[in-house]
Amino acid sequence: MTFDIAPATKADLIAEDPRDRGGPAQPMLIVERLKKYFPIHAGLLNRKVAEVKAVDDVSFFVLKGETLGIVGESGCGKSTLARLLMHLVAKDEGSLVLDGDPVGERRGVSLNALRRALQMVFQDSYSSLNPRLPIQESIAYGPRVQGDSAKQAKQKARDLLEQVGLRPNLYGQRYPHELSGGQKQRVNIARALALDPRLLILDEAVSALDKSVEAQVLNLLQDLKERFNLTYIFISHDLHVVQYISDRVLVMYLGQVVEIGPVDEFYRNPKHPYTKALLECRLSMDPDERVDAAPLAGDPPNPVNPPAGCRFHPRCPFAEEVCASKAPALGNVLQAGADKHLAACHMVIAGSGHTKAPTAELARA
Amino acid sequence: MADISISPTTGSLPEPAGQVRIRGYWESVWRRLRYDYVTLFCLALIILIVLSAVFAPWLTHFDPDKSSIANRLRPIGHPKYILGTDEQGRDLLTRMLWGGRISLMMGIVPVLIATLVGGMFGVVAGYYGGKVNMIIMRTMDVFFAFPSVLLAIAISGSLGGGIFNQMLTLTVVLVPPICRVAETATSQVRNMDFVDAARASGASTISIIFSHVIVNVMSPVLVYASTLVSAAILLASGLSFLGLGVQPPTADWGLMLSTLRQSIYVQPIVCAVPGLAILVTSIAFNLVSDGLRQAMDVKA
């Protein structure tokens, strides 16, 4: 018999949360086959001539209490994905399951409940705060909308300002243009927390800040995560930051997930050539290890007409015939456990026909 | 032992007790306006003109509409008639004061109504976009197709004269430009992230429009509307001058200019008085709106 007196684990924390419905093993959010195509209208009759496949068949899940990092180049659909999750943009296809309850369906959670459980911190700290409202009122607006009295909402806003490290007496009545970028981003975080969310989507939340402030805000985020028992989806193009904050990392390319895996495994042993290229782009602290040539040439292809087969093959140094004809499958992300490292590349799929693909036996071993 | 706790996230010292007062928006607008002497002077002038029009019955003892053939076209500085008399022997100062009532009302009331109506249409068009925007803005474009003076003449010609019809005409003419300004401002605000953040908090469209959109659209619309006051006074005067607005013997600056026109060779300076009043009032409104625009710029 052993007496385990370890500090409270994640599972304990989750079990203590009165908002919890599905238990610690139930993922906070399951995203299944999410699609969003933006139509392009042109011509005299304004007919639909093409579609931008901004998010194309994306599936993943986020466990309770974890931080899922989402990385990718500009225009790969990261922000659209965030807006889809927040229901700010209507999805074309796919489903969301929040803590075991389907979103927006009968017997599932309502949109309003989703909005309370899911909040977002926007990238542009300038345009994400109303320039004509004192920040305290900006924060109090959400609780007011959700039915708090003016006094309760104000108190909540002041408490949250305190929590994000801004003195409410000093800053509460200020207008956004009187704050620095880092302070504004703190206000944005407080505003997102005002509805007591369980999952916070951070869309490039620290990307616009300078490095010292970025570190402060990252520490604040880590701190708040424990204090409020939060789950994060952290969208960024900065791989260093993602490595620091994430438990798992998901890579997007042209609206699709190309690789997903636990953070250590992901950084030690990237599988997809796109991920490898991204990791090589990181600047090293060692001047002897300069990046001389860009590991990745050219712009990402046009998402209106993505390349056939693997979408990365025109830029991939290992592309072979099979890559141009057949799209590699990522595998069943939703069935695989959180510790699995998956990549949508013919080089890791056994028997795919790529010369570098492992043989069937090797793959099984 | 001093008990000073330092916040782990900011490394800052505990806050001072009590609320630090930060200036509100209108307070900071006033602070900037306070040193803008031109705007303040014009504002004082407008207040003076408005007050003198409002209190006209108590400022003079003449009847503005009672003519006297014996006292026609007295010069300025006449011992009894300070500003002289018009072509029917009515005291010009009295008629200027009474006429100011009509002219100022023509400048302010249609602009107020048009700001409400045009602003509402503009905000709705800008916020909803798509088909709603197309229907509203294309309708406004029909009005834009005509020069505003021509449109005013056409409307008031078909409606007939009278104060009410003239105000209606001016309102119709002023709605499209205000609507356009409101629509542009709204569609800019609409794409800002804070509107998305408000939507993400579950707020209704009405709530978002009232708490987030209107406060941001208000200052460009108000500034633009204030420039229209002088335009409306000029337009109203023009309509009266053409005989399409206020009917004689009612005093109105435009109408007075029109009827005194025939006497220009007899008493040129007396004839110029109503025109001068129109000029000064519209310049004052224009300068005030210019000053307001500068003072209301948030980032200044």
CSV table of N, CA and C in Angstrom, one decimal, chain B residues 46-158:
chain,number,residue,atom,x,y,z
B,46,ILE,N,-22.2,82.6,-32.1
B,46,ILE,CA,-23.4,81.8,-32.4
B,46,ILE,C,-24.4,81.9,-31.3
B,47,ILE,N,-23.9,81.8,-30.1
B,47,ILE,CA,-24.8,81.8,-28.9
B,47,ILE,C,-25.5,83.2,-28.8
B,48,LEU,N,-24.7,84.2,-29.2
B,48,LEU,CA,-25.3,85.6,-29.2
B,48,LEU,C,-26.4,85.7,-30.2
B,49,ILE,N,-26.1,85.2,-31.4
B,49,ILE,CA,-27.1,85.2,-32.5
B,49,ILE,C,-28.4,84.4,-32.1
B,50,VAL,N,-28.1,83.2,-31.5
B,50,VAL,CA,-29.3,82.4,-31.1
B,50,VAL,C,-30.1,83.1,-30.0
B,51,LEU,N,-29.4,83.6,-29.0
B,51,LEU,CA,-30.1,84.3,-27.9
B,51,LEU,C,-30.9,85.5,-28.4
B,52,SER,N,-30.3,86.3,-29.3
B,52,SER,CA,-31.0,87.5,-29.8
B,52,SER,C,-32.2,87.1,-30.6
B,53,ALA,N,-32.1,85.9,-31.3
B,53,ALA,CA,-33.3,85.5,-32.1
B,53,ALA,C,-34.4,85.0,-31.2
B,54,VAL,N,-33.9,84.2,-30.1
B,54,VAL,CA,-34.9,83.7,-29.2
B,54,VAL,C,-35.7,84.8,-28.5
B,55,PHE,N,-34.9,85.8,-28.0
B,55,PHE,CA,-35.5,86.9,-27.2
B,55,PHE,C,-35.9,88.1,-28.1
B,56,ALA,N,-36.1,87.9,-29.4
B,56,ALA,CA,-36.4,89.0,-30.3
B,56,ALA,C,-37.6,89.8,-29.8
B,57,PRO,N,-38.7,89.2,-29.3
B,57,PRO,CA,-39.9,90.1,-28.9
B,57,PRO,C,-39.6,91.0,-27.8
B,58,TRP,N,-38.6,90.7,-27.0
B,58,TRP,CA,-38.3,91.5,-25.8
B,58,TRP,C,-37.2,92.5,-26.1
B,59,LEU,N,-36.5,92.4,-27.3
B,59,LEU,CA,-35.4,93.2,-27.6
B,59,LEU,C,-35.8,94.5,-28.4
B,60,THR,N,-36.9,94.4,-29.1
B,60,THR,CA,-37.4,95.6,-29.9
B,60,THR,C,-38.9,95.8,-29.6
B,61,HIS,N,-39.3,97.0,-29.8
B,61,HIS,CA,-40.7,97.3,-29.6
B,61,HIS,C,-41.5,97.4,-30.9
B,62,PHE,N,-40.8,97.2,-32.0
B,62,PHE,CA,-41.5,97.4,-33.3
B,62,PHE,C,-42.1,96.0,-33.7
B,63,ASP,N,-43.2,96.1,-34.5
B,63,ASP,CA,-43.8,95.0,-35.0
B,63,ASP,C,-43.1,94.6,-36.3
B,64,PRO,N,-42.5,93.4,-36.4
B,64,PRO,CA,-41.7,93.1,-37.6
B,64,PRO,C,-42.5,93.1,-38.9
B,65,ASP,N,-43.8,92.9,-38.9
B,65,ASP,CA,-44.6,92.8,-40.1
B,65,ASP,C,-45.4,94.1,-40.4
B,66,LYS,N,-45.3,95.1,-39.6
B,66,LYS,CA,-46.2,96.3,-39.8
B,66,LYS,C,-45.4,97.3,-40.7
B,67,SER,N,-46.0,97.5,-41.9
B,67,SER,CA,-45.3,98.4,-42.8
B,67,SER,C,-45.7,99.9,-42.6
B,68,SER,N,-44.9,100.8,-43.0
B,68,SER,CA,-45.2,102.2,-42.9
B,68,SER,C,-44.6,102.9,-44.1
B,69,ILE,N,-45.5,103.3,-45.1
B,69,ILE,CA,-45.0,103.8,-46.3
B,69,ILE,C,-44.1,105.1,-46.1
B,70,ALA,N,-44.5,105.9,-45.1
B,70,ALA,CA,-43.7,107.1,-44.9
B,70,ALA,C,-42.3,106.9,-44.5
B,71,ASN,N,-42.0,105.8,-43.9
B,71,ASN,CA,-40.6,105.5,-43.4
B,71,ASN,C,-39.8,104.6,-44.2
B,72,ARG,N,-40.1,104.5,-45.5
B,72,ARG,CA,-39.4,103.5,-46.4
B,72,ARG,C,-37.9,103.8,-46.5
B,73,LEU,N,-37.1,102.8,-46.5
B,73,LEU,CA,-35.7,102.9,-46.8
B,73,LEU,C,-34.9,104.0,-46.1
B,74,ARG,N,-35.1,104.0,-44.8
B,74,ARG,CA,-34.3,104.9,-44.0
B,74,ARG,C,-32.8,104.4,-43.9
B,75,PRO,N,-31.8,105.2,-43.9
B,75,PRO,CA,-30.5,104.7,-43.8
B,75,PRO,C,-30.1,104.2,-42.4
B,76,ILE,N,-29.0,103.5,-42.4
B,76,ILE,CA,-28.4,102.9,-41.2
B,76,ILE,C,-28.0,104.1,-40.3
B,77,GLY,N,-28.3,104.0,-39.0
B,77,GLY,CA,-27.9,105.1,-38.1
B,77,GLY,C,-29.0,106.1,-37.9
B,78,HIS,N,-30.2,105.9,-38.4
B,78,HIS,CA,-31.3,106.7,-38.2
B,78,HIS,C,-31.6,106.7,-36.7
B,79,PRO,N,-32.0,107.9,-36.1
B,79,PRO,CA,-32.2,108.0,-34.7
B,79,PRO,C,-33.2,107.0,-34.2
B,80,LYS,N,-34.3,106.7,-35.0
B,80,LYS,CA,-35.3,105.8,-34.5
B,80,LYS,C,-35.0,104.4,-34.9
B,81,TYR,N,-34.6,104.2,-36.2
B,81,TYR,CA,-34.3,102.9,-36.7
B,81,TYR,C,-32.8,102.7,-36.8
B,82,ILE,N,-32.2,101.9,-35.9
B,82,ILE,CA,-30.8,101.8,-35.8
B,82,ILE,C,-30.2,101.2,-37.1
B,83,LEU,N,-30.8,100.2,-37.7
B,83,LEU,CA,-30.3,99.6,-38.9
B,83,LEU,C,-31.1,100.1,-40.1
B,84,GLY,N,-31.9,101.2,-39.9
B,84,GLY,CA,-32.7,101.7,-41.1
B,84,GLY,C,-33.9,100.9,-41.2
B,85,THR,N,-34.6,101.1,-42.3
B,85,THR,CA,-35.9,100.4,-42.6
B,85,THR,C,-35.8,99.8,-44.0
B,86,ASP,N,-36.7,98.8,-44.2
B,86,ASP,CA,-36.7,98.2,-45.5
B,86,ASP,C,-37.6,98.8,-46.5
B,87,GLU,N,-37.9,98.2,-47.6
B,87,GLU,CA,-38.6,98.8,-48.7
B,87,GLU,C,-40.1,99.1,-48.3
B,88,GLN,N,-40.6,98.5,-47.2
B,88,GLN,CA,-42.0,98.8,-46.8
B,88,GLN,C,-42.0,99.5,-45.5
B,89,GLY,N,-40.8,100.1,-45.1
B,89,GLY,CA,-40.8,100.9,-43.9
B,89,GLY,C,-40.8,100.2,-42.6
B,90,ARG,N,-40.4,98.9,-42.6
B,90,ARG,CA,-40.4,98.1,-41.4
B,90,ARG,C,-39.0,98.2,-40.8
B,91,ASP,N,-38.9,98.3,-39.5
B,91,ASP,CA,-37.6,98.4,-38.8
B,91,ASP,C,-36.7,97.2,-39.2
B,92,LEU,N,-35.5,97.5,-39.7
B,92,LEU,CA,-34.7,96.4,-40.2
B,92,LEU,C,-34.1,95.5,-39.0
B,93,LEU,N,-33.7,96.2,-38.0
B,93,LEU,CA,-33.2,95.5,-36.8
B,93,LEU,C,-34.2,94.5,-36.3
B,94,THR,N,-35.4,94.9,-36.1
B,94,THR,CA,-36.5,94.1,-35.7
B,94,THR,C,-36.6,92.9,-36.6
B,95,ARG,N,-36.7,93.2,-37.9
B,95,ARG,CA,-36.8,92.1,-38.8
B,95,ARG,C,-35.6,91.1,-38.9
B,96,MET,N,-34.4,91.7,-38.6
B,96,MET,CA,-33.2,90.8,-38.6
B,96,MET,C,-33.4,89.9,-37.4
B,97,LEU,N,-33.8,90.4,-36.3
B,97,LEU,CA,-33.9,89.5,-35.1
B,97,LEU,C,-35.0,88.5,-35.3
B,98,TRP,N,-36.2,88.9,-35.8
B,98,TRP,CA,-37.2,87.9,-36.0
B,98,TRP,C,-36.8,87.0,-37.1
B,99,GLY,N,-36.2,87.5,-38.2
B,99,GLY,CA,-35.8,86.6,-39.3
B,99,GLY,C,-34.8,85.6,-38.9
B,100,GLY,N,-33.9,86.0,-37.9
B,100,GLY,CA,-32.9,85.1,-37.4
B,100,GLY,C,-33.6,83.8,-36.8
B,101,ARG,N,-34.8,84.0,-36.2
B,101,ARG,CA,-35.5,82.8,-35.7
B,101,ARG,C,-35.8,81.8,-36.8
B,102,ILE,N,-36.3,82.3,-37.9
B,102,ILE,CA,-36.6,81.4,-39.0
B,102,ILE,C,-35.3,80.8,-39.6
B,103,SER,N,-34.3,81.7,-39.9
B,103,SER,CA,-33.1,81.2,-40.5
B,103,SER,C,-32.4,80.2,-39.7
B,104,LEU,N,-32.3,80.5,-38.4
B,104,LEU,CA,-31.5,79.6,-37.5
B,104,LEU,C,-32.3,78.3,-37.4
B,105,MET,N,-33.6,78.4,-37.3
B,105,MET,CA,-34.4,77.1,-37.2
B,105,MET,C,-34.2,76.3,-38.5
B,106,MET,N,-34.1,77.0,-39.7
B,106,MET,CA,-33.9,76.3,-40.9
B,106,MET,C,-32.5,75.7,-40.9
B,107,GLY,N,-31.6,76.3,-40.3
B,107,GLY,CA,-30.2,75.7,-40.2
B,107,GLY,C,-30.1,74.6,-39.3
B,108,ILE,N,-30.8,74.7,-38.1
B,108,ILE,CA,-30.5,73.7,-37.1
B,108,ILE,C,-31.5,72.5,-37.1
B,109,VAL,N,-32.8,72.8,-37.2
B,109,VAL,CA,-33.8,71.7,-37.1
B,109,VAL,C,-33.6,70.6,-38.2
B,110,PRO,N,-33.5,71.0,-39.5
B,110,PRO,CA,-33.4,70.0,-40.5
B,110,PRO,C,-32.1,69.2,-40.3
B,111,VAL,N,-31.0,69.9,-39.9
B,111,VAL,CA,-29.7,69.1,-39.7
B,111,VAL,C,-29.9,68.1,-38.5
B,112,LEU,N,-30.6,68.5,-37.5
B,112,LEU,CA,-30.8,67.6,-36.4
B,112,LEU,C,-31.6,66.4,-36.8
B,113,ILE,N,-32.7,66.6,-37.5
B,113,ILE,CA,-33.6,65.5,-38.0
B,113,ILE,C,-32.8,64.6,-39.0
B,114,ALA,N,-32.1,65.3,-39.9
B,114,ALA,CA,-31.3,64.6,-40.9
B,114,ALA,C,-30.2,63.8,-40.3
B,115,THR,N,-29.6,64.3,-39.2
B,115,THR,CA,-28.6,63.5,-38.5
B,115,THR,C,-29.1,62.3,-37.9
B,116,LEU,N,-30.3,62.4,-37.3
B,116,LEU,CA,-30.9,61.2,-36.7
B,116,LEU,C,-31.3,60.2,-37.7
B,117,VAL,N,-32.0,60.7,-38.7
B,117,VAL,CA,-32.5,59.8,-39.8
B,117,VAL,C,-31.3,59.2,-40.6
B,118,GLY,N,-30.5,60.1,-41.1
B,118,GLY,CA,-29.4,59.7,-42.0
B,118,GLY,C,-28.4,58.8,-41.2
B,119,GLY,N,-28.2,59.3,-39.9
B,119,GLY,CA,-27.2,58.5,-39.1
B,119,GLY,C,-27.7,57.1,-38.9
B,120,MET,N,-29.0,57.0,-38.6
B,120,MET,CA,-29.6,55.6,-38.4
B,120,MET,C,-29.5,54.8,-39.6
B,121,PHE,N,-29.9,55.3,-40.7
B,121,PHE,CA,-29.8,54.5,-42.0
B,121,PHE,C,-28.3,54.2,-42.2
B,122,GLY,N,-27.4,55.1,-42.0
B,122,GLY,CA,-26.0,54.9,-42.3
B,122,GLY,C,-25.4,53.8,-41.4
B,123,VAL,N,-25.8,53.8,-40.1
B,123,VAL,CA,-25.3,52.8,-39.2
B,123,VAL,C,-25.8,51.4,-39.5
B,124,VAL,N,-27.1,51.4,-39.9
B,124,VAL,CA,-27.7,50.1,-40.2
B,124,VAL,C,-27.1,49.6,-41.5
B,125,ALA,N,-26.9,50.4,-42.5
B,125,ALA,CA,-26.3,50.0,-43.8
B,125,ALA,C,-24.9,49.6,-43.5
B,126,GLY,N,-24.1,50.3,-42.8
B,126,GLY,CA,-22.7,50.0,-42.5
B,126,GLY,C,-22.5,48.7,-41.7
B,127,TYR,N,-23.4,48.6,-40.7
B,127,TYR,CA,-23.3,47.4,-39.8
B,127,TYR,C,-23.7,46.1,-40.5
B,128,TYR,N,-24.8,46.1,-41.1
B,128,TYR,CA,-25.3,44.9,-41.7
B,128,TYR,C,-24.6,44.5,-43.0
B,129,GLY,N,-24.3,45.6,-43.8
B,129,GLY,CA,-23.6,45.3,-45.1
B,129,GLY,C,-24.5,44.6,-46.0
B,130,GLY,N,-23.8,44.0,-47.0
B,130,GLY,CA,-24.5,43.1,-48.0
B,130,GLY,C,-25.7,43.8,-48.7
B,131,LYS,N,-26.8,43.1,-48.7
B,131,LYS,CA,-28.0,43.5,-49.4
B,131,LYS,C,-28.6,44.8,-48.7
B,132,VAL,N,-28.7,44.8,-47.4
B,132,VAL,CA,-29.2,45.9,-46.7
B,132,VAL,C,-28.5,47.2,-47.1
B,133,ASN,N,-27.2,47.1,-47.1
B,133,ASN,CA,-26.3,48.2,-47.4
B,133,ASN,C,-26.6,48.6,-48.8
B,134,MET,N,-26.8,47.7,-49.7
B,134,MET,CA,-27.0,48.0,-51.1
B,134,MET,C,-28.3,48.8,-51.3
B,135,ILE,N,-29.3,48.3,-50.7
B,135,ILE,CA,-30.7,48.9,-50.8
B,135,ILE,C,-30.6,50.3,-50.3
B,136,ILE,N,-30.1,50.5,-49.1
B,136,ILE,CA,-30.1,51.9,-48.5
B,136,ILE,C,-29.2,52.8,-49.3
B,137,MET,N,-27.9,52.3,-49.6
B,137,MET,CA,-27.0,53.3,-50.2
B,137,MET,C,-27.3,53.6,-51.6
B,138,ARG,N,-27.9,52.6,-52.4
B,138,ARG,CA,-28.2,52.9,-53.7
B,138,ARG,C,-29.4,53.9,-53.8
B,139,THR,N,-30.3,53.8,-52.8
B,139,THR,CA,-31.4,54.8,-52.7
B,139,THR,C,-30.8,56.2,-52.4
B,140,MET,N,-29.8,56.2,-51.5
B,140,MET,CA,-29.2,57.5,-51.3
B,140,MET,C,-28.5,58.1,-52.5
B,141,ASP,N,-27.9,57.1,-53.3
B,141,ASP,CA,-27.2,57.6,-54.5
B,141,ASP,C,-28.2,58.3,-55.5
B,142,VAL,N,-29.5,57.8,-55.5
B,142,VAL,CA,-30.4,58.5,-56.4
B,142,VAL,C,-30.5,60.0,-56.0
B,143,PHE,N,-30.5,60.2,-54.7
B,143,PHE,CA,-30.6,61.7,-54.3
B,143,PHE,C,-29.3,62.4,-54.6
B,144,PHE,N,-28.2,61.6,-54.5
B,144,PHE,CA,-26.9,62.3,-54.8
B,144,PHE,C,-26.7,62.6,-56.3
B,145,ALA,N,-27.5,62.0,-57.1
B,145,ALA,CA,-27.4,62.2,-58.6
B,145,ALA,C,-27.8,63.7,-58.9
B,146,PHE,N,-28.6,64.3,-58.1
B,146,PHE,CA,-29.0,65.7,-58.3
B,146,PHE,C,-28.2,66.7,-57.5
B,147,PRO,N,-27.8,67.8,-58.1
B,147,PRO,CA,-27.2,68.8,-57.2
B,147,PRO,C,-28.1,69.2,-56.1
B,148,SER,N,-27.6,69.5,-54.9
B,148,SER,CA,-28.5,69.7,-53.8
B,148,SER,C,-29.4,70.9,-53.9
B,149,VAL,N,-28.9,71.9,-54.6
B,149,VAL,CA,-29.8,73.1,-54.7
B,149,VAL,C,-31.0,72.7,-55.7
B,150,LEU,N,-30.6,72.0,-56.8
B,150,LEU,CA,-31.6,71.6,-57.7
B,150,LEU,C,-32.7,70.7,-57.1
B,151,LEU,N,-32.2,69.8,-56.3
B,151,LEU,CA,-33.1,68.9,-55.6
B,151,LEU,C,-34.0,69.6,-54.6
B,152,ALA,N,-33.4,70.6,-53.9
B,152,ALA,CA,-34.2,71.4,-53.0
B,152,ALA,C,-35.3,72.1,-53.7
B,153,ILE,N,-34.9,72.7,-54.9
B,153,ILE,CA,-35.9,73.5,-55.6
B,153,ILE,C,-37.0,72.6,-56.1
B,154,ALA,N,-36.6,71.4,-56.6
B,154,ALA,CA,-37.6,70.5,-57.2
B,154,ALA,C,-38.6,70.0,-56.1
B,155,ILE,N,-38.0,69.7,-54.9
B,155,ILE,CA,-38.9,69.2,-53.8
B,155,ILE,C,-39.8,70.3,-53.4
B,156,SER,N,-39.2,71.5,-53.1
B,156,SER,CA,-40.0,72.5,-52.5
B,156,SER,C,-41.0,73.1,-53.5
B,157,GLY,N,-40.6,73.0,-54.8
B,157,GLY,CA,-41.5,73.5,-55.8
B,157,GLY,C,-42.7,72.6,-55.9
B,158,SER,N,-42.6,71.3,-55.7
B,158,SER,CA,-43.7,70.4,-55.8
B,158,SER,C,-44.5,70.4,-54.5
